[in-house]
Amino acid sequence: MVVLLNLCCRGGNMRKSYYFIISTLILSAILPNTGIAQMNQSQINQELNKINKSITEEKAKSSTITKEINQIEQQKKQIKSEITAIQGQMDAAGEKLFDLQQKLKIKDSELQDNVNRLNEAIERVDERKKSMETRLKVMYMNGMISYFDVLFSSTSFGDFIERFEALKSILEQDKRLLDSLEKDREMIAQTNLAIKQQQESLKLLLQEAERVKSELALKEKNKEVAILSLNQKEEYLEEVSEEQEKKLMALASKQAALLKARSNTSVKSSNSKLQWPLPKKYPITSNFGTRIDPITGKSGASHNGLDIGAPSGTSILAAEAGTVIVAQWWSTYGNTVVIDHGNGLWTLYPHMRMNGIKVKKGDLVKRGQLIGEVGSTGRSTGPHLHFEVRVNEKAINPESFLN
Ligand SMILES: [Zn+2]
């Protein structure tokens, strides 16, 4: 188990092939492929004990792997929900950013309007100044002329004063207007300053929002990297798990052969097609062959059986007469019954519900006999019967065996 854990953490093909070689060596040491026929009862019993022991060991390894895969699934779920939360925060940050950008745009146009107003005010002030200067000049010149008039003609001095007063009053009006224009100009200039300050603080807020958003994006990226590495780990563990499955199958095959030799009973099979393993027709939810893995979502996963969707507790019936060679928890298959029908033909009934196995190892069962109840134990997403047919341990499409 320790070896396996190390393997999972480090991975690598080298180590994996070591693992493979070692397990193959162990298997061939325990399981000489010939000679069962020559064994006496006590040798068979001895061999069976050895096999039972290795099945127990291998199953412990398998359940460790299954546990690890489940843990990884949990971690992935957790990280995915964290990513969802981050994405929510990013959406909010994006909205805030957009809002600030809009506000800044408004400030920009406000400033533009104000700059225009300021320019117009400056122009008005300039014009007023110019016309005042012109009037000053006119008054001065008129004053000079009137002065000469007064000197040389000594008449209409009153007229001169009148005109002079009139000019003076126009000039005073000019001056008042100019003052108020100057005040306007000042006010507009101050408003400009205020808008510019508002713009600056908006820009700071914008920078902060951008920083928050990019920080969140980085966080999300890191989470996605974590998921990627978990996926790799999981993929590796699933390969090991598959190898483990094969190993257990080989052990079960050997066990069946030994049990048969010991009991010396051969079960007569009816030699016709297999019977439907449930009391009535239920929909086939997944066919034999490659498919998208219902748990990892990966495509190209091979599916070794026929999934029949039936409610939990539905009776499972032996598809043919035979000897029960497995009737127990079986790694990712959960509660499993395997029946050996002779001539290398087996049928498998995994995922039975808790306490749903209704036969025991070594039982002889009749075609159509109740052997268990539908459930969702092991690597399963809901109640169904995964009906599997094997010929010399190789999975074959069950549909070619059914009526
Ligand atoms: Zn299945």
mmCIF file with all atom_site columns, N, CA and C and ligand atoms in Angstrom, residues 291 303 305-307 351 384 386, ligand 1:
data_model
loop_
_atom_site.group_PDB
_atom_site.id
_atom_site.type_symbol
_atom_site.label_atom_id
_atom_site.label_alt_id
_atom_site.label_comp_id
_atom_site.label_asym_id
_atom_site.label_entity_id
_atom_site.label_seq_id
_atom_site.pdbx_PDB_ins_code
_atom_site.Cartn_x
_atom_site.Cartn_y
_atom_site.Cartn_z
_atom_site.occupancy
_atom_site.B_iso_or_equiv
_atom_site.pdbx_formal_charge
_atom_site.auth_seq_id
_atom_site.auth_comp_id
_atom_site.auth_asym_id
_atom_site.auth_atom_id
_atom_site.pdbx_PDB_model_num
ATOM   1  N  N  . ARG A 1 291 ? -16.983 5.429  -24.573 1.00 0.00 ? 291 ARG A N  1
ATOM   2  C  CA . ARG A 1 291 ? -17.977 6.436  -24.212 1.00 0.00 ? 291 ARG A CA 1
ATOM   3  C  C  . ARG A 1 291 ? -17.283 7.548  -23.433 1.00 0.00 ? 291 ARG A C  1
ATOM   4  N  N  . HIS A 1 303 ? -16.005 1.119  -21.961 1.00 0.00 ? 303 HIS A N  1
ATOM   5  C  CA . HIS A 1 303 ? -17.083 0.679  -21.083 1.00 0.00 ? 303 HIS A CA 1
ATOM   6  C  C  . HIS A 1 303 ? -17.301 -0.809 -21.354 1.00 0.00 ? 303 HIS A C  1
ATOM   7  N  N  . GLY A 1 305 ? -19.369 -3.039 -20.198 1.00 0.00 ? 305 GLY A N  1
ATOM   8  C  CA . GLY A 1 305 ? -20.646 -3.733 -20.055 1.00 0.00 ? 305 GLY A CA 1
ATOM   9  C  C  . GLY A 1 305 ? -21.794 -2.922 -20.600 1.00 0.00 ? 305 GLY A C  1
ATOM   10 N  N  . LEU A 1 306 ? -22.981 -3.368 -20.195 1.00 0.00 ? 306 LEU A N  1
ATOM   11 C  CA . LEU A 1 306 ? -24.210 -2.732 -20.624 1.00 0.00 ? 306 LEU A CA 1
ATOM   12 C  C  . LEU A 1 306 ? -24.821 -2.136 -19.369 1.00 0.00 ? 306 LEU A C  1
ATOM   13 N  N  . ASP A 1 307 ? -25.085 -0.803 -19.339 1.00 0.00 ? 307 ASP A N  1
ATOM   14 C  CA . ASP A 1 307 ? -25.723 -0.226 -18.158 1.00 0.00 ? 307 ASP A CA 1
ATOM   15 C  C  . ASP A 1 307 ? -27.228 -0.247 -18.347 1.00 0.00 ? 307 ASP A C  1
ATOM   16 N  N  . HIS A 1 351 ? -22.090 -3.209 -8.662  1.00 0.00 ? 351 HIS A N  1
ATOM   17 C  CA . HIS A 1 351 ? -22.812 -2.060 -8.083  1.00 0.00 ? 351 HIS A CA 1
ATOM   18 C  C  . HIS A 1 351 ? -24.062 -2.435 -7.284  1.00 0.00 ? 351 HIS A C  1
ATOM   19 N  N  . HIS A 1 384 ? -28.089 1.321  -11.064 1.00 0.00 ? 384 HIS A N  1
ATOM   20 C  CA . HIS A 1 384 ? -28.183 0.645  -12.368 1.00 0.00 ? 384 HIS A CA 1
ATOM   21 C  C  . HIS A 1 384 ? -27.505 -0.703 -12.268 1.00 0.00 ? 384 HIS A C  1
ATOM   22 N  N  . HIS A 1 386 ? -24.788 -2.811 -14.143 1.00 0.00 ? 386 HIS A N  1
ATOM   23 C  CA . HIS A 1 386 ? -23.753 -2.845 -15.181 1.00 0.00 ? 386 HIS A CA 1
ATOM   24 C  C  . HIS A 1 386 ? -23.582 -4.334 -15.490 1.00 0.00 ? 386 HIS A C  1
HETATM 25 ZN ZN . ZN  B 2 .   ? -21.328 0.380  -16.689 1.00 0.00 ? 1   ZN  B ZN 1
#
